Coordinates of C-alpha atoms in Angstrom, one line a residue:
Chain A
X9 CA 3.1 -22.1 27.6
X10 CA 4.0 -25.5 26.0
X11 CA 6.0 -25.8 22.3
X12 CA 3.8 -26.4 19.4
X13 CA 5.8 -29.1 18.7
X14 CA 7.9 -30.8 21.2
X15 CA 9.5 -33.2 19.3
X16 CA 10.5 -32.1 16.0
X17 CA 12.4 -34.4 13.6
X18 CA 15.9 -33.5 13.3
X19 CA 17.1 -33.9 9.7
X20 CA 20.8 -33.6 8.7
X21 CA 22.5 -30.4 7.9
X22 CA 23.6 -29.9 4.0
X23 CA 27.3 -29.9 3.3
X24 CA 29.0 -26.5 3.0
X25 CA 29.2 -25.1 -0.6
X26 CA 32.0 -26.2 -3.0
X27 CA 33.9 -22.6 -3.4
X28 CA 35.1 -22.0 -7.3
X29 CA 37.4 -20.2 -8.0
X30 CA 34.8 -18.4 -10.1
X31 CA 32.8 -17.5 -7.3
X32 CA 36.0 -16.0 -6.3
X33 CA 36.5 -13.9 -9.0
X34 CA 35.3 -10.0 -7.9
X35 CA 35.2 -9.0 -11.6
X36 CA 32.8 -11.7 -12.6
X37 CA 28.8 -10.4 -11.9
X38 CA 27.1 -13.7 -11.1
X39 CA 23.9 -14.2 -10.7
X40 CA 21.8 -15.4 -7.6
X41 CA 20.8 -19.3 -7.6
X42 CA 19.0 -20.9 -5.1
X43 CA 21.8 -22.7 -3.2
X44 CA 23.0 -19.1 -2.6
X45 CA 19.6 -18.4 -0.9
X46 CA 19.4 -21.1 0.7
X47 CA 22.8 -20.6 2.5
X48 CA 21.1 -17.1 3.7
X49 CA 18.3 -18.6 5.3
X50 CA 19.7 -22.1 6.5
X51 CA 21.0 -21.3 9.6
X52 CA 18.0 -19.0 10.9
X53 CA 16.9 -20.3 14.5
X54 CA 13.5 -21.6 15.3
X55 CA 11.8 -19.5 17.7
X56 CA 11.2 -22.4 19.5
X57 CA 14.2 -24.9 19.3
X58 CA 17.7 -23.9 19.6
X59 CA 18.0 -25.5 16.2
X60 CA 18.3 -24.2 12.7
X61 CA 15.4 -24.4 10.0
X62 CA 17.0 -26.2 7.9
X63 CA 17.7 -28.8 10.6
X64 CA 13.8 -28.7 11.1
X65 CA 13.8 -29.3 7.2
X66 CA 11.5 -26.1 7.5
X67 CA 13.5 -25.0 4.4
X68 CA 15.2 -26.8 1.5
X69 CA 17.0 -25.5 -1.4
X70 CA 14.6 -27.7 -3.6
X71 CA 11.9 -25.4 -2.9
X72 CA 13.6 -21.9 -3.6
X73 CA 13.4 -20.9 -7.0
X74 CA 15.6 -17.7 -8.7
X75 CA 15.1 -16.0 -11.6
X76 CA 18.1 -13.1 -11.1
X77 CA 17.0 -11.3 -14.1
X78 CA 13.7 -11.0 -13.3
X79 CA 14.3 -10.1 -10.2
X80 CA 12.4 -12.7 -8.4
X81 CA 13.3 -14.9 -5.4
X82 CA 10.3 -17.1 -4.2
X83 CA 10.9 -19.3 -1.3
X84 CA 8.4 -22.1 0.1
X85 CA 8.6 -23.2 3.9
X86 CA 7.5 -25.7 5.6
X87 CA 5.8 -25.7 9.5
X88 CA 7.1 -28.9 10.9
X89 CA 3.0 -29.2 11.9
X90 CA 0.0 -28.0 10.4
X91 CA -1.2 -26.3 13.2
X92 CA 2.2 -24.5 14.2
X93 CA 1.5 -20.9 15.8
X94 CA 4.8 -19.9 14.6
X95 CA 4.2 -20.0 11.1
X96 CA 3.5 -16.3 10.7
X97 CA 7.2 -15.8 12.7
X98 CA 9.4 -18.3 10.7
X99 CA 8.2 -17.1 7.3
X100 CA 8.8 -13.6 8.5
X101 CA 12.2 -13.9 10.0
X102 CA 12.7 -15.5 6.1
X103 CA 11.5 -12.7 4.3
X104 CA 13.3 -10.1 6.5
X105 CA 16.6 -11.8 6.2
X106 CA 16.4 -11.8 2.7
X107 CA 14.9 -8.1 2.6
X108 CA 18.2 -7.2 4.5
X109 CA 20.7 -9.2 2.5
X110 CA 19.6 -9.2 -1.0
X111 CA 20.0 -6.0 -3.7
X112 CA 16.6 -3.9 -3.2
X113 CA 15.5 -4.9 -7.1
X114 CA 14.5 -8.4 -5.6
X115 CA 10.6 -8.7 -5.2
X116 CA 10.9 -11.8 -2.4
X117 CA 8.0 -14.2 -1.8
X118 CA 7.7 -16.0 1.0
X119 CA 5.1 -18.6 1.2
X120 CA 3.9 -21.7 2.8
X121 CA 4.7 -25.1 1.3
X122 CA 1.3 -26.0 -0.3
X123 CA -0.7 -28.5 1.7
X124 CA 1.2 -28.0 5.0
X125 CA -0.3 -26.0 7.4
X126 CA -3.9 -25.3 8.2
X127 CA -3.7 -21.5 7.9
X128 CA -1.7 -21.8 4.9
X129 CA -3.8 -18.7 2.9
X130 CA -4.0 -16.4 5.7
X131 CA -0.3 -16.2 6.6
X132 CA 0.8 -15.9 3.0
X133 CA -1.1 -13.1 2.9
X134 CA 0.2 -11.6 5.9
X135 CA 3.8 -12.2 4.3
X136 CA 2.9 -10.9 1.4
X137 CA 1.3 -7.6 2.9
X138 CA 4.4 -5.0 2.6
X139 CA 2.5 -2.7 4.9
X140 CA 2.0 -5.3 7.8
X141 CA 5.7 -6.4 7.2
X142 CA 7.0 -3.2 7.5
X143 CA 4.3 -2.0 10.7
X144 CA 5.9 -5.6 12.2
X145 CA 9.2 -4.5 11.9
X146 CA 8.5 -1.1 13.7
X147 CA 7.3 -3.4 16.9
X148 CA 10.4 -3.2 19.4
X149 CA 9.3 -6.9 21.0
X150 CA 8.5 -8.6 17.4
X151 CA 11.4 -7.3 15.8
X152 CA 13.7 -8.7 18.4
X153 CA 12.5 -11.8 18.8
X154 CA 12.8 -11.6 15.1
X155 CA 16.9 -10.8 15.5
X156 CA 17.5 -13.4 17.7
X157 CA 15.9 -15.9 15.0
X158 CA 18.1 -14.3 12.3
X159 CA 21.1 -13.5 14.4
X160 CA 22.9 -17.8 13.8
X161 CA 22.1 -17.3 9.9
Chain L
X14 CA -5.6 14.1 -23.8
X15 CA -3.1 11.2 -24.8
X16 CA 0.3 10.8 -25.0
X17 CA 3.8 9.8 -23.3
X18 CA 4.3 10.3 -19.4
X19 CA 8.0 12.0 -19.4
X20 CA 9.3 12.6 -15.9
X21 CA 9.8 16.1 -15.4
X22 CA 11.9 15.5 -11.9
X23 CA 13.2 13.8 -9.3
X24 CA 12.7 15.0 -5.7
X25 CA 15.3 13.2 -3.2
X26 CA 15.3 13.7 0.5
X27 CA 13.5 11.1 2.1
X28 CA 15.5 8.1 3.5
X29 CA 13.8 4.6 3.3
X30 CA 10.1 4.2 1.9
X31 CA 8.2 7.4 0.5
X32 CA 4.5 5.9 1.2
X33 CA 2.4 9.0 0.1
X34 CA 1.8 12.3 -1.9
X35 CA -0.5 14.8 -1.8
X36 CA -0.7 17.9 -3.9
X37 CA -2.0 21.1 -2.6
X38 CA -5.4 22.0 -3.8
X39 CA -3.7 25.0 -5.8
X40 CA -1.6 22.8 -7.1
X41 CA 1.8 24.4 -6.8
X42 CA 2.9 22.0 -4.1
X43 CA 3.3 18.6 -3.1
X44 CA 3.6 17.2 0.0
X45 CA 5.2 13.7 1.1
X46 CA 5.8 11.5 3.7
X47 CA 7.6 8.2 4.4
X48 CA 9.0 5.4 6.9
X49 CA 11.8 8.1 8.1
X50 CA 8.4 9.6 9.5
X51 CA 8.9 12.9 8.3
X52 CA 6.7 14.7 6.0
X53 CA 8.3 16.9 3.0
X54 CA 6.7 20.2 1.5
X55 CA 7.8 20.8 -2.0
X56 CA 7.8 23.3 -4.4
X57 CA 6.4 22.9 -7.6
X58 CA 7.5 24.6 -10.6
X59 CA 7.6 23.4 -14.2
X60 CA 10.4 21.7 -15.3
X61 CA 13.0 20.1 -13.0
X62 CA 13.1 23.6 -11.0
X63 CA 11.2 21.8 -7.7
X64 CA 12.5 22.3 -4.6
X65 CA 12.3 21.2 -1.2
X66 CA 10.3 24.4 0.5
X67 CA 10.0 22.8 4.1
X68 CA 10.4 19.2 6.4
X69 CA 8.3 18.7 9.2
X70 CA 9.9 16.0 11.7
X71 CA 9.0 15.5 15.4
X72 CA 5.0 14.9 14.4
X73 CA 4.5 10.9 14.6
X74 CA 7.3 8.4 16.3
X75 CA 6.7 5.8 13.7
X76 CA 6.6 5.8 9.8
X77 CA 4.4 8.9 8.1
X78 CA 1.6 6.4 6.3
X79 CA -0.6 8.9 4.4
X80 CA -1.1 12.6 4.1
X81 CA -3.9 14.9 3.0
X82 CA -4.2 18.4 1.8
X83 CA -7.8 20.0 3.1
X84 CA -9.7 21.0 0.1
X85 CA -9.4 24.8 1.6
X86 CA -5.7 24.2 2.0
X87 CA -5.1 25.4 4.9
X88 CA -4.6 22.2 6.9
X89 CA -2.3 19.2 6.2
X90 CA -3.4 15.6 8.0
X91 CA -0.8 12.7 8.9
X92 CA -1.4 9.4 9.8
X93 CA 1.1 7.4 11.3
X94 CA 1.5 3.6 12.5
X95 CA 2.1 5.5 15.5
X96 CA -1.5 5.0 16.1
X97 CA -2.2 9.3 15.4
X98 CA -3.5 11.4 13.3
X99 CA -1.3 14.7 13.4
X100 CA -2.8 18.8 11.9
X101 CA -0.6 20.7 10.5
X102 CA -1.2 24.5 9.5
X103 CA 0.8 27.6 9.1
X104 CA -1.2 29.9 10.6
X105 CA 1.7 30.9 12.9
X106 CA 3.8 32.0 10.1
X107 CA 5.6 28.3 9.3
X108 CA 4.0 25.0 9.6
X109 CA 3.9 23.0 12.8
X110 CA 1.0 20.6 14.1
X111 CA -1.6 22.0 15.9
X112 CA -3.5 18.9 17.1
X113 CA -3.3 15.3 17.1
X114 CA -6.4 12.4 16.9
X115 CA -5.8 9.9 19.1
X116 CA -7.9 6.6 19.2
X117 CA -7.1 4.0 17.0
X118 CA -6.0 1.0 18.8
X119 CA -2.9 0.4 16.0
X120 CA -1.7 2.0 12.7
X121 CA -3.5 4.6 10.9
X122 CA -3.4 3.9 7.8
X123 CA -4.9 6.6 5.8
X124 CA -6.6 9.9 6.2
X125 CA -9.3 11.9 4.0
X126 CA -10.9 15.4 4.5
X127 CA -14.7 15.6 3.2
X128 CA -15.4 18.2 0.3
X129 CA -16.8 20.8 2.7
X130 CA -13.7 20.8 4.7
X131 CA -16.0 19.8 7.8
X132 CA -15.4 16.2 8.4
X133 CA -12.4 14.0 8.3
X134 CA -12.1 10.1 8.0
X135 CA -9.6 8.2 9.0
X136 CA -9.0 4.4 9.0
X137 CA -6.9 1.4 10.8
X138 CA -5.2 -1.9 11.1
X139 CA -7.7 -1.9 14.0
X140 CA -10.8 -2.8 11.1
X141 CA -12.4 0.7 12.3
X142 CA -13.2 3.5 10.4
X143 CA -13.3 6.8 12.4
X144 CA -15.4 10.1 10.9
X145 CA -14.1 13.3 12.8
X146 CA -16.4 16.5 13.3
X147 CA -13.9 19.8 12.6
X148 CA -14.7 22.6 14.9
X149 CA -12.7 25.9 14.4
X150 CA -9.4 26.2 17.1
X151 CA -8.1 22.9 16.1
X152 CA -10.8 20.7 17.6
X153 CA -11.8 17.9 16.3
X154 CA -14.6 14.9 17.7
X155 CA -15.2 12.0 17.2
X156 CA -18.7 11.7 15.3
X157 CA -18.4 7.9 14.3
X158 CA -16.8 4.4 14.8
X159 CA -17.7 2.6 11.9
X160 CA -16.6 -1.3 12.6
X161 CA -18.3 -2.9 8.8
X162 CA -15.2 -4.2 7.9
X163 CA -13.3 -7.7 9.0
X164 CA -9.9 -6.9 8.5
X165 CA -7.6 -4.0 8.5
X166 CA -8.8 -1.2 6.6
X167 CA -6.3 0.3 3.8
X168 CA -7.7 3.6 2.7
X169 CA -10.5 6.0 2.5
X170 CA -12.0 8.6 0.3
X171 CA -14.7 10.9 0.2
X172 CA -17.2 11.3 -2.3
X173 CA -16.0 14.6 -4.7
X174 CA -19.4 16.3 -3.5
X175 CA -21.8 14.5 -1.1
X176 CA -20.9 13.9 2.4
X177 CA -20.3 9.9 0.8
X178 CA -17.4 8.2 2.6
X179 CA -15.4 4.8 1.0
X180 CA -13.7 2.3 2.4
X181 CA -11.1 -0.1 1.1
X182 CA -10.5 -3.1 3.3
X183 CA -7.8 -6.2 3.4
X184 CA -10.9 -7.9 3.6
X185 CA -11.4 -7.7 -0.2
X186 CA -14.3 -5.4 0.2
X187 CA -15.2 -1.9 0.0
X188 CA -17.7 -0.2 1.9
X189 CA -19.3 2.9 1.5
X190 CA -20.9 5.4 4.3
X191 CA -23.3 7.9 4.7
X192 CA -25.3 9.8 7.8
X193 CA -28.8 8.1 7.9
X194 CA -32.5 10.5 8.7
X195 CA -31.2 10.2 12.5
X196 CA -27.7 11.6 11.8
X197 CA -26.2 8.3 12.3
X198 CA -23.3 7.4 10.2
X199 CA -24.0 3.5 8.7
X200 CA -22.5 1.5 6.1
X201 CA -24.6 1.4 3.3
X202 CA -23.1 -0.4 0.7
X203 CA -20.4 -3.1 0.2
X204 CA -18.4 -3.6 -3.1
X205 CA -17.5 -7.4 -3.2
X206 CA -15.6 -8.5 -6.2
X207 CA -11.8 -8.3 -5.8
X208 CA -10.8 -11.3 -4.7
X209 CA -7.8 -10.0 -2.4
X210 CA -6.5 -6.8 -0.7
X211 CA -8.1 -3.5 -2.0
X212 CA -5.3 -0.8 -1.4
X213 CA -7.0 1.7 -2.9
X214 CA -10.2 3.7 -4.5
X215 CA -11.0 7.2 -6.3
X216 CA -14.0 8.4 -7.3
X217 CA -14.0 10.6 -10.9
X218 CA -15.2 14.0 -11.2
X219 CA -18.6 13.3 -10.9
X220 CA -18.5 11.1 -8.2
X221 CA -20.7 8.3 -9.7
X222 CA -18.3 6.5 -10.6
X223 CA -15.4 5.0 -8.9
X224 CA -12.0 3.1 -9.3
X225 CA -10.3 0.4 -6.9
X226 CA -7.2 -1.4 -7.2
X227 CA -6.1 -4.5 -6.0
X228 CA -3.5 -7.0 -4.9
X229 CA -5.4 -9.4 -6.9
X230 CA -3.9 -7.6 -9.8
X231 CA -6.8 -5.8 -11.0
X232 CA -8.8 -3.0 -11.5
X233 CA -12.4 -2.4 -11.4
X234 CA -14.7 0.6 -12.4
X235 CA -18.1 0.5 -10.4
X236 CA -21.0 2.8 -11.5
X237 CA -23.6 4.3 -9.2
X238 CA -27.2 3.2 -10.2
X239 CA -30.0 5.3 -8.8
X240 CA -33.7 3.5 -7.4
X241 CA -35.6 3.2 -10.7
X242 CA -33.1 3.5 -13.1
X243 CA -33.6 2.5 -16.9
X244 CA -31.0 -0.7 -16.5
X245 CA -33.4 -2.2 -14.4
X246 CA -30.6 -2.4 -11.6
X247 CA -31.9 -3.2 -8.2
X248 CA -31.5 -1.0 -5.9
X249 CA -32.6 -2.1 -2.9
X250 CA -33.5 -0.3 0.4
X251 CA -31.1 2.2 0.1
X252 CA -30.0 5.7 -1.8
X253 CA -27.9 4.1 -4.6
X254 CA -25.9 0.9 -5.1
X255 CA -22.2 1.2 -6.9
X256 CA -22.2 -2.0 -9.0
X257 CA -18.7 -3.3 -10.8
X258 CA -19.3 -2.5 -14.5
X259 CA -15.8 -3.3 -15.9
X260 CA -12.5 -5.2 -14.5
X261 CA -9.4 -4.6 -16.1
X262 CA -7.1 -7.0 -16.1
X263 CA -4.1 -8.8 -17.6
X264 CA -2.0 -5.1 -16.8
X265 CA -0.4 -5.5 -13.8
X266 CA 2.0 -8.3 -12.8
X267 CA 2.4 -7.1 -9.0
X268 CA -0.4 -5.9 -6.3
X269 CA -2.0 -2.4 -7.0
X270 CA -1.1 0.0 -4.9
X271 CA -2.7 3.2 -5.5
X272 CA -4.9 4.6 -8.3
X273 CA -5.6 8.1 -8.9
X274 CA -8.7 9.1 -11.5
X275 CA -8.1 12.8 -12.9
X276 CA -10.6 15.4 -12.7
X277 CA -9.5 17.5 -14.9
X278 CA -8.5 15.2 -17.6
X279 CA -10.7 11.6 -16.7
X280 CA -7.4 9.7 -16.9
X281 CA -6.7 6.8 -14.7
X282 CA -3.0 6.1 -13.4
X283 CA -2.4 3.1 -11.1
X284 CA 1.1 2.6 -8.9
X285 CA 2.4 -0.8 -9.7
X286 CA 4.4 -3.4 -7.2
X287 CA 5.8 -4.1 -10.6
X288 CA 8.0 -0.4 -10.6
X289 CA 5.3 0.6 -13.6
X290 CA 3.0 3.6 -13.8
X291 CA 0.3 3.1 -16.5
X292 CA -2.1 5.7 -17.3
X293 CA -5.8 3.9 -19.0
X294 CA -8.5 6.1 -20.7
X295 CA -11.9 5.3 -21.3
X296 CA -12.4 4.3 -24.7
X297 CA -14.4 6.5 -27.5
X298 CA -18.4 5.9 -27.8
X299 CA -17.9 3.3 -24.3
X300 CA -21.1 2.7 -23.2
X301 CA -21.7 3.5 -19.7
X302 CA -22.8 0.2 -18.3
X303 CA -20.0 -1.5 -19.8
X304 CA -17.8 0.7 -20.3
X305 CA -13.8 -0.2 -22.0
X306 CA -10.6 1.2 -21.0
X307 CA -7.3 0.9 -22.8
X308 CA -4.0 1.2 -21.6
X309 CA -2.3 4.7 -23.1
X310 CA 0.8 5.0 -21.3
X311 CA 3.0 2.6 -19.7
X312 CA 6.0 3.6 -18.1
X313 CA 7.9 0.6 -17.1
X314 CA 10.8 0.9 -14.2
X315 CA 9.2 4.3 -13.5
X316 CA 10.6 4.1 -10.1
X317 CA 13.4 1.0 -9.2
X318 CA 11.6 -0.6 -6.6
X319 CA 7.6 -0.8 -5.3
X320 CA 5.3 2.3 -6.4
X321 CA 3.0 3.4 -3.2
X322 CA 1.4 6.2 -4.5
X323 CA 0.2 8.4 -7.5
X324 CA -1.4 11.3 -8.0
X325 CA -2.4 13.5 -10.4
X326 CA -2.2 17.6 -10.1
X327 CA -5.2 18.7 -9.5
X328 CA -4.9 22.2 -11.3
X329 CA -2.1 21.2 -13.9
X330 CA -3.4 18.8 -16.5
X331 CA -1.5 15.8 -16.9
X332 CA 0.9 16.3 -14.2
X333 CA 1.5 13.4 -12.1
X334 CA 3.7 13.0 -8.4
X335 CA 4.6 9.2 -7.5
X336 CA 6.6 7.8 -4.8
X337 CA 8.7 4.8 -4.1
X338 CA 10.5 2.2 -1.9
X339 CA 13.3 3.4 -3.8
X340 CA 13.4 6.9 -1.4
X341 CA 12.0 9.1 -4.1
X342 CA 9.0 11.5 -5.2
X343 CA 9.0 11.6 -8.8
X344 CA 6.3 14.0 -11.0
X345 CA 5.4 13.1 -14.5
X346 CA 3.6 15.1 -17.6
X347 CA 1.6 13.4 -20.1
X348 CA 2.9 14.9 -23.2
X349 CA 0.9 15.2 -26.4
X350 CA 2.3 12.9 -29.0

């Protein structure tokens, strides 16, 4: 079978995060922003490419958005085509990265940047089904393609 | 009946997601089941004095989807995403499964017994609908393969009464089923007005009415109108047509998971992707074609994560089991205020 895309566009990988020495402080409760997501899903590989997503610029901190005391993460991705057949795969090695790192109270959304992909309605709604998700990561050969993606984050 | 919903107690054991409840048709127990794909037999007592009375493991290889209590109570039913349906009884003394449906191309994702005890309905991510003819000995055929719906099929439910079986579909639909002149079961009606996943349906006691819930974050209360009727609703060729009558919205903030319409007490509580129970009532002098609900209890962070499931006792009034994401069973009273 031939890649969807055999020629993605590379884009540059972000700098690391500044530490402060707030952030090292253990007695200080911070609160999740959205560069701290983004350093949990940046280094996910695509199924496809030995490269990360957000070399792929399939995801950018610009389009995460955190509301900690709400409990709500939402984070839009973006299929370097329209017609990629591993949509379904990258948003779910997303959510299931974030389902394993983050505290349970989260409700994570995981959706497809607006506009970008043909199947855009379909596959949020597979992302957003927390029966399929959790049937998906019962399948032996899904969930380990799944932790190879999500094994470089 | 109004009031507050107080929990009463909280029943720990399983590890991981609790998906479903079902009380015992005497009402004195409660059983559960979850993604460590066992199933959990409580005992319930008034007051925080529940206990666990029995776990059965080693039934399904995969996570424990839904259970079911037959109406005679003799027989429990599993269904797995291991693609089965287990039995269960305790004839021999202590409960252990005594047959298992197989079939369905993928996960089972809900089970119903009919009123009479004589039929059971299950339903899959494969879009089928199966309706299983009980024999005595623990054998069971299959009588049907209904294939109306598009998509993966969430749950289904049997008419209180007649041999009337619902369907709830991720195709936004519901269907409903009955055995034509020929002994054929057909689909003979579709509900089409949520405009996303239904997870869920009951009918109330009298069975002409019924409740779905929605990721679309709504709820909607059908009525069944009859050929001829007064409204001058058409019914046409068919028995009946269930047609949506009320949607109430502007509640929930997360997809519907379950509802659960009392028939003892004609309350409605949903399970909330939000962590909230809320328990509606219809409202004084309603009228029946367009009838309004209010919201009399809301019990917000009633569990810490996703509610799956609710379900109301259905010999104790205003007793309430719900389960969780969060790993527990919880049961709830609605206490006169």
């Amino acid at each position: 079978m031939g890649l969807d895309n055999e020629n993605p566009t590379l884009f540059e990988k972000s700098e690391e995060r500044i530490v402060s020495e707030k952030d090292l402080d253990d007695d200080e409760a911070e609160e999740f922003d959205s560069r701290e997501i983004f350093d949990l899903i940046r280094g996910i590989t695509d199924p496809e490419h030995p490269l990360s997503l957000e070399e792929l610029r399939v995801v950018d901190q610009n389009l995460i958005e955190v509301e900690d005391s709400m409990n709500i993460v939402k984070v839009l991705f973006t299929p370097t085509i329209p017609h990629c057949s591993m949509a379904t795969l990258i948003g779910l090695s997303i959510k299931v990265r974030l389902l394993w790192c983050l505290p349970p109270r989260f409700k994570i959304s995981v959706t497809i940047t607006p506009g970008t992909h043909a199947s855009e309605h379909a596959i949020n709604k597979q992302l957003d089904d927390k029966e399929r998700v959790a049937a998906a990561l019962e399948n032996t050969h899904l969930s380990t393609v799944l932790n190879k993606c999500i094994a470089t984050a | 009946m109004t009031g507050k919903l107080k929990t009463i107690c909280s029943l720990k054991g399983h590890s991981g997601i609790v998906w479903n409840t079902s009380w015992h048709p005497k009402g004195q127990m409660l059983a559960s089941c979850g993604e460590d794909k066992t199933i959990r037999l409580w005992n319930y007592k008034d007051g925080d004095k529940s206990t666990l009375k029995c776990l059965l493991a080693d039934g399904h290889q995969r996570t424990v989807r839904a259970i079911a209590w037959s109406y005679c109570g003799q027989s429990l039913a599993s269904a797995s995403f291991d693609a089965t349906i287990a039995i269960w009884d305790n004839k021999s003394g202590q409960f252990e499964c005594n047959a298992t449906l197989e079939g369905h191309e993928n996960e089972v994702k809900s089970v119903a017994w009919s009123r009479s005890g004589s039929m059971l309905a299950t339903c899959s991510r494969d879009k089928s609908v199966w309706v299983w003819e009980v024999w005595e000995d623990n054998e069971y055929e299959c009588a049907a393969v209904l294939n109306a719906h598009s998509q993966d099929v969430k749950k289904v439910v049997w008419h209180p009464h007649e041999d009337i079986l619902a369907s709830a579909s991720y195709d936004n639909s519901v269907k409903l089923y009955m055995e034509d002149a020929d002994k054929e079961w057909t689909c003979v009606g579709t509900l089409s007005s949520h405009t996303s996943t239904v997870w869920s349906l009951a009918f109330d006691k009298t069975g002409d009415r019924l409740v779905t819930s929605s990721d679309d974050r709504t709820l909607k209360i059908w009525q069944k109108y009859l050929p001829g009727n007064p409204e001058g609703i058409s019914v046409k060729d068919g028995n009946f047509v269930y047609k949506c009558v009320c949607t109430i919205s502007g509640f929930h903030t997360r997809p519907i998971y379950d509802v659960t319409w009392c028939h003892l007490t004609d309350l409605i509580a949903t399970a909330c992707g939000d962590n909230s129970i809320r328990i509606f009532k219809e409202e004084d002098l309603s009228d029946r074609n367009q009838p309004s609900f209010s919201c009399v209890s809301h019990v917000s962070e009633a569990h810490s994560q996703d509610i799956n499931s609710v379900q109301w006792n259905p010999v104790v009034k205003g007793v309430l089991a719900s389960c969780s994401d969060d790993g527990l069973v919880k049961i709830w009273k609605m206490e006169s205020t």
